[in-house]
Amino acid sequence: MKRFRFHDSPVLNVQMPLWRSRLVLVLMLLGFLAIVAKALYLQGLSNDFLQQQGERRYEKTLVLPATRGKIFDRTGQVVLASSVPARAIWTVPEDAQNATPEQLGELARLLEMPLEDIRARLANLSRNFVYIKRQVSVETAQKIAKLKIPGIHQQAEVRRFYPEGGMTAHIVGFTNIEDRGIEGVELAFDHLLSGEPGTRRVIRDRLGRVVEDVQAAIPPVHGKDLYLSIDAGVQYDLFSALESARVKNKAAAAAGVVIDVKTGEILALANLPTYDPNEGANRQGKSLRNRAMVDTFEPGSIMKPFTVALALDLGRVRPDTKFDTGNGKYRYQGAVISDVSRNGVVDVGGILRRSSNIGMTMISERLTSQEMWTKFTELGFGRAPNANFPGVAEGRLRPWERWRPIERATMAYGYGLSASLLQVAHAYTAFARDGDMVSLTLVRRQGKPTSVQVFSPQVASTVRAMLDEAAGRDGATLAQVQAYRVAGKSGTARKLVNGKYSTKQYRSSFVGFAPVSDPRIVVAISIDEPHAGVYYGGRVAAPVFSEVVASSLRRLGVQPDAPLEPVLAAGPDDGAPR
């Protein structure tokens, strides 16, 4: 048998064509170049793609939100604001493409959103986290979960809840969707209420679920609770009285303030129209305005007691000083000053009781512009009161050097300057106390309040007696309260419209305090643009004052200081602007 050596094999001796070996070499080279090109593409040219894919699973620092503090009334029994559980509804758009039209329609219905808005959010396929709606109630979120919509997820969060709604809206304010205060007390004390958030470093998967903790979490420091000076009962009484008065008088707006004379605490503050802070859609327009603090107006006759007190304090007049106001018309500095009725010869107390503009003009002639400006400034006019509240108005009080003699006269009876209702109420605490103005606060006060002496105790007592008469049998009788002596002054001011004083638009007001023997509260009421046929402060605002004083003193447990007898009905002159 013939033996062949291995290298002599006919198969192995067949020589491969040169082109075939070169083809193999070229194919190998092309494959290598393709691998290199792909690597370069992935490393340098497709960074966005890699970033997107990397974000499906990554390390992240989570913020652990602090629970916002509650807001209470002064008793601590009534919650004015608290944080309640809520849910944020979000989506991974790519995963939600398999949702059926029926599922999306039901989702839109439950969230009270247009279906088009939801479809627009789901169309953003380049993102892997899109909010659909935040601060959804837990009940609604549970219904959504039962739909089992692919790509639709939930995460826990909180939303602010205001149990008293519009009644305390202008005091408490509200927060934004990030739980930061943007109005009212929520804004003023945001640093105290919000606390400090904690942190947690984790690794999450593409659905946002935590897979692993990287390090120990830093817990949040929760916000502190806040106790306001507001008495929920007094607040309710004030709000209800204003609401009824606004309807009865067909008024555009109404506002009121109740201040504790002893402590300077604001027990109640209400405005109409109002809004529901729980409904975001209602947080707009004129209803947001805190009229008692922000709106300024020419006070009119409620300024007269301050001019009288200044003249008494400087010794320019005595309580029994007589003035002849004539027949109700008085020509002064080229203008005619008018009274509603002929008052003839009256003393200083009579000028207040009869609300005589002529009498106030005659008193102002015994004062200088600088003296009036200085005292009005001491009383807080022309500067914002320190009341722990954002946006409080300072009003307008022009420098005395620019006053003309006629302006000195008009400012004596409340025209030519502007102030907020809170400023006027604050100034009246000087008459309710011993001539000193107590500092204001919206927070429950701890310790003794500070005060500033603006009149002597004797002058304060004298004016207090005059205001007692002004709200008595011969004055604004509708301000009287059974079993309590009240003191105060009504005002009826024409509003400026297009630079001229209107004969159809008025602001009716009444400011006073009670009980006269030992004052406990100052109450200020303003009714803006009443259109029910009567507009004088003695008829429109005085009854509201009476109602609020009566309910407030009883709630506060203040002992009566007058015999229980029928309150006098309004007399024929009670329509006067007193």
Coordinates of N, CA and C in Angstrom, one line a residue, residues 18-138:
L18 N -5.3 34.1 -5.0 CA -4.8 35.3 -4.2 C -6.0 36.2 -3.9
W19 N -6.9 36.4 -4.8 CA -8.0 37.3 -4.5 C -8.9 36.9 -3.4
R20 N -9.0 35.5 -3.1 CA -9.8 35.1 -2.0 C -9.2 35.4 -0.7
S21 N -7.9 35.3 -0.6 CA -7.3 35.6 0.7 C -7.3 37.1 1.0
R22 N -7.2 37.8 -0.1 CA -7.3 39.3 0.1 C -8.7 39.7 0.5
L23 N -9.7 39.0 0.0 CA -11.1 39.3 0.3 C -11.4 39.1 1.8
V24 N -10.8 37.9 2.3 CA -11.0 37.6 3.7 C -10.3 38.7 4.6
L25 N -9.2 39.1 4.1 CA -8.5 40.2 4.9 C -9.2 41.5 4.9
V26 N -9.8 41.8 3.8 CA -10.6 43.1 3.7 C -11.8 43.0 4.6
L27 N -12.5 41.8 4.6 CA -13.7 41.7 5.4 C -13.4 41.8 6.9
M28 N -12.3 41.2 7.3 CA -11.9 41.3 8.6 C -11.5 42.7 9.0
L29 N -10.9 43.4 8.1 CA -10.6 44.8 8.4 C -11.8 45.7 8.5
L30 N -12.8 45.4 7.6 CA -14.0 46.2 7.6 C -14.8 45.9 8.9
G31 N -14.8 44.7 9.4 CA -15.5 44.3 10.6 C -14.8 45.1 11.8
F32 N -13.5 45.1 11.8 CA -12.8 45.8 12.9 C -13.1 47.3 12.8
L33 N -13.1 47.9 11.6 CA -13.5 49.3 11.5 C -14.9 49.6 11.9
A34 N -15.8 48.7 11.7 CA -17.2 48.9 12.1 C -17.3 48.9 13.6
I35 N -16.6 48.0 14.2 CA -16.6 48.0 15.7 C -16.1 49.3 16.3
V36 N -14.9 49.7 15.7 CA -14.3 51.0 16.2 C -15.3 52.2 16.0
A37 N -15.9 52.2 14.8 CA -16.9 53.3 14.5 C -18.1 53.3 15.4
K38 N -18.6 52.1 15.7 CA -19.7 52.0 16.6 C -19.3 52.5 18.0
A39 N -18.1 52.1 18.4 CA -17.6 52.5 19.8 C -17.5 54.1 19.8
L40 N -16.9 54.6 18.7 CA -16.8 56.1 18.7 C -18.2 56.8 18.7
Y41 N -19.1 56.2 18.0 CA -20.5 56.8 17.9 C -21.1 56.7 19.3
L42 N -21.0 55.6 20.0 CA -21.6 55.5 21.3 C -21.0 56.4 22.3
Q43 N -19.6 56.5 22.2 CA -18.9 57.3 23.2 C -19.0 58.8 22.9
G44 N -19.1 59.3 21.7 CA -19.0 60.7 21.4 C -20.2 61.3 20.8
L45 N -20.9 60.6 19.9 CA -21.9 61.2 19.1 C -23.4 60.9 19.6
S46 N -23.5 60.0 20.5 CA -24.9 59.7 21.0 C -24.9 59.8 22.5
N47 N -24.3 61.0 23.0 CA -24.3 61.2 24.4 C -25.7 61.3 25.0
D48 N -26.6 62.0 24.3 CA -28.0 62.2 24.8 C -28.7 60.9 25.0
F49 N -28.5 60.0 24.0 CA -29.1 58.7 24.1 C -28.6 57.9 25.3
L50 N -27.3 57.9 25.5 CA -26.7 57.2 26.6 C -27.2 57.9 27.9
Q51 N -27.3 59.2 27.9 CA -27.7 59.9 29.1 C -29.1 59.5 29.5
Q52 N -30.0 59.4 28.5 CA -31.4 59.0 28.7 C -31.4 57.6 29.3
Q53 N -30.6 56.7 28.7 CA -30.6 55.3 29.1 C -30.1 55.2 30.5
G54 N -29.0 56.0 30.8 CA -28.4 56.0 32.1 C -29.3 56.4 33.2
E55 N -30.2 57.3 32.8 CA -31.1 57.9 33.8 C -32.2 56.9 34.2
R56 N -32.3 55.8 33.5 CA -33.3 54.8 33.9 C -32.9 54.1 35.2
R57 N -31.6 54.2 35.5 CA -31.1 53.7 36.8 C -30.0 54.5 37.2
Y58 N -30.1 55.3 38.3 CA -29.1 56.3 38.7 C -29.1 56.6 40.2
E59 N -28.1 57.2 40.6 CA -28.0 57.6 42.0 C -28.6 59.0 42.1
K60 N -29.4 59.3 43.1 CA -30.0 60.6 43.2 C -30.2 60.9 44.7
T61 N -30.1 62.2 45.0 CA -30.4 62.7 46.3 C -31.8 63.2 46.4
L62 N -32.6 62.4 47.2 CA -34.0 62.8 47.4 C -34.2 63.8 48.5
V63 N -35.1 64.7 48.3 CA -35.4 65.7 49.4 C -36.5 65.1 50.2
L64 N -36.3 65.1 51.5 CA -37.4 64.6 52.4 C -38.1 65.8 53.0
P65 N -39.3 66.1 52.5 CA -39.9 67.4 52.9 C -40.3 67.4 54.3
A66 N -40.2 68.6 54.9 CA -40.6 68.8 56.3 C -42.1 69.1 56.3
T67 N -42.8 68.6 57.3 CA -44.2 68.8 57.5 C -44.4 70.2 57.9
R68 N -45.2 71.0 57.2 CA -45.5 72.4 57.5 C -46.3 72.5 58.8
G69 N -46.0 73.4 59.6 CA -46.6 73.6 60.9 C -48.1 74.0 60.7
K70 N -48.9 73.7 61.7 CA -50.3 74.1 61.6 C -50.5 75.5 62.1
I71 N -51.6 76.1 61.7 CA -51.9 77.5 62.2 C -53.2 77.4 63.0
F72 N -53.2 77.9 64.2 CA -54.4 77.8 65.1 C -54.9 79.2 65.4
D73 N -56.1 79.3 65.9 CA -56.6 80.5 66.5 C -56.0 80.6 67.9
R74 N -56.3 81.7 68.6 CA -55.7 82.0 69.9 C -56.0 80.9 71.0
T75 N -57.1 80.2 70.8 CA -57.5 79.2 71.8 C -56.7 77.9 71.6
G76 N -56.2 77.7 70.4 CA -55.6 76.4 70.1 C -56.6 75.3 69.8
Q77 N -57.9 75.6 69.8 CA -58.9 74.6 69.6 C -59.4 74.6 68.1
V78 N -59.1 75.7 67.4 CA -59.6 75.8 66.0 C -58.4 75.9 65.1
V79 N -58.4 74.9 64.2 CA -57.3 74.8 63.2 C -57.7 75.7 62.0
L80 N -56.8 76.6 61.7 CA -57.0 77.5 60.6 C -56.3 77.1 59.3
A81 N -55.2 76.3 59.5 CA -54.5 75.7 58.3 C -53.7 74.5 58.8
S82 N -53.7 73.5 58.0 CA -53.0 72.2 58.3 C -52.6 71.6 56.9
S83 N -51.7 70.6 57.0 CA -51.2 69.9 55.9 C -51.9 68.5 55.9
V84 N -52.5 68.1 54.7 CA -53.2 66.8 54.6 C -52.5 66.0 53.5
P85 N -52.6 64.7 53.6 CA -52.0 63.8 52.6 C -52.6 64.1 51.2
A86 N -51.8 64.0 50.2 CA -52.2 64.2 48.8 C -51.4 63.3 47.9
R87 N -51.7 63.3 46.6 CA -50.9 62.5 45.7 C -50.6 63.3 44.4
A88 N -49.4 63.1 43.9 CA -49.0 63.6 42.6 C -49.1 62.5 41.6
I89 N -49.9 62.8 40.5 CA -50.0 61.8 39.4 C -49.0 62.2 38.4
W90 N -48.2 61.2 38.0 CA -47.1 61.4 37.0 C -47.1 60.2 36.1
T91 N -46.3 60.4 35.0 CA -46.2 59.4 34.0 C -44.9 59.2 33.4
V92 N -44.6 58.0 32.9 CA -43.5 57.7 31.9 C -44.1 57.7 30.6
P93 N -44.0 58.7 29.8 CA -44.8 58.8 28.5 C -44.6 57.6 27.6
E94 N -43.4 57.1 27.5 CA -43.1 55.9 26.6 C -44.0 54.7 27.1
D95 N -44.1 54.5 28.4 CA -44.8 53.4 28.9 C -46.3 53.5 28.8
A96 N -46.8 54.8 28.7 CA -48.2 55.1 28.7 C -48.9 55.0 27.3
Q97 N -48.1 54.6 26.3 CA -48.6 54.6 25.0 C -49.7 53.5 24.8
N98 N -49.6 52.5 25.7 CA -50.6 51.4 25.5 C -51.9 51.7 26.3
A99 N -52.0 52.9 26.9 CA -53.3 53.2 27.6 C -54.4 53.3 26.6
T100 N -55.6 52.8 26.9 CA -56.7 52.8 26.0 C -57.4 54.2 26.1
P101 N -58.1 54.6 25.0 CA -58.9 55.8 25.1 C -59.8 55.9 26.2
E102 N -60.4 54.8 26.6 CA -61.4 54.7 27.7 C -60.7 55.1 29.0
Q103 N -59.5 54.5 29.2 CA -58.7 54.8 30.4 C -58.3 56.2 30.5
L104 N -57.9 56.8 29.4 CA -57.5 58.2 29.4 C -58.7 59.1 29.6
G105 N -59.8 58.8 29.1 CA -61.0 59.6 29.3 C -61.4 59.6 30.7
E106 N -61.4 58.4 31.4 CA -61.8 58.3 32.8 C -60.7 59.1 33.6
L107 N -59.5 59.0 33.3 CA -58.4 59.8 34.0 C -58.7 61.3 33.9
A108 N -59.0 61.7 32.7 CA -59.3 63.2 32.6 C -60.5 63.6 33.4
R109 N -61.5 62.7 33.5 CA -62.7 63.0 34.3 C -62.4 63.1 35.7
L110 N -61.6 62.2 36.2 CA -61.3 62.1 37.7 C -60.4 63.3 38.0
L111 N -59.5 63.7 37.2 CA -58.6 64.8 37.5 C -59.2 66.2 37.1
E112 N -60.4 66.2 36.5 CA -61.1 67.4 36.0 C -60.2 68.2 35.1
M113 N -59.6 67.5 34.2 CA -58.7 68.1 33.2 C -59.2 67.8 31.8
P114 N -58.9 68.7 30.8 CA -59.2 68.4 29.4 C -58.4 67.2 29.0
L115 N -59.0 66.3 28.2 CA -58.3 65.2 27.7 C -57.2 65.6 26.8
E116 N -57.3 66.7 26.1 CA -56.2 67.1 25.3 C -54.9 67.5 26.1
D117 N -55.1 68.0 27.3 CA -54.0 68.3 28.1 C -53.2 67.1 28.5
I118 N -54.0 66.0 28.9 CA -53.3 64.8 29.2 C -52.6 64.1 28.1
R119 N -53.2 64.2 26.9 CA -52.6 63.6 25.7 C -51.3 64.4 25.4
A120 N -51.3 65.7 25.6 CA -50.1 66.5 25.3 C -49.0 66.1 26.2
R121 N -49.3 65.8 27.5 CA -48.2 65.3 28.4 C -47.7 63.9 28.0
L122 N -48.6 63.1 27.6 CA -48.1 61.7 27.2 C -47.4 61.7 25.9
A123 N -47.5 62.7 25.1 CA -46.8 62.8 23.8 C -45.4 63.1 23.9
N124 N -44.9 63.5 25.1 CA -43.5 63.9 25.3 C -42.7 62.7 25.5
L125 N -42.4 61.9 24.5 CA -41.7 60.7 24.6 C -40.2 60.8 25.0
S126 N -39.7 62.0 24.9 CA -38.2 62.2 25.2 C -38.0 62.3 26.7
R127 N -39.0 62.3 27.5 CA -38.8 62.5 28.9 C -39.4 61.2 29.6
N128 N -38.8 60.9 30.7 CA -39.2 59.7 31.5 C -39.9 60.0 32.8
F129 N -40.2 61.3 33.0 CA -41.0 61.7 34.2 C -41.7 63.0 33.8
V130 N -43.0 62.9 33.8 CA -43.9 64.1 33.5 C -45.0 64.1 34.5
Y131 N -45.2 65.3 35.2 CA -46.3 65.4 36.1 C -47.6 65.6 35.2
I132 N -48.7 64.9 35.6 CA -50.0 65.2 35.0 C -50.8 66.1 35.9
K133 N -50.8 65.9 37.2 CA -51.5 66.8 38.1 C -51.0 66.5 39.5
R134 N -50.8 67.6 40.3 CA -50.3 67.5 41.6 C -51.4 67.9 42.6
Q135 N -51.1 67.5 43.9 CA -52.0 67.8 45.0 C -53.4 67.3 44.8
V136 N -53.5 66.0 44.3 CA -54.7 65.3 44.1 C -55.2 64.7 45.4
S137 N -56.4 64.7 45.7 CA -56.9 64.1 46.9 C -56.6 62.6 46.9
V138 N -56.5 62.0 48.1 CA -56.2 60.6 48.2 C -57.3 59.8 47.7

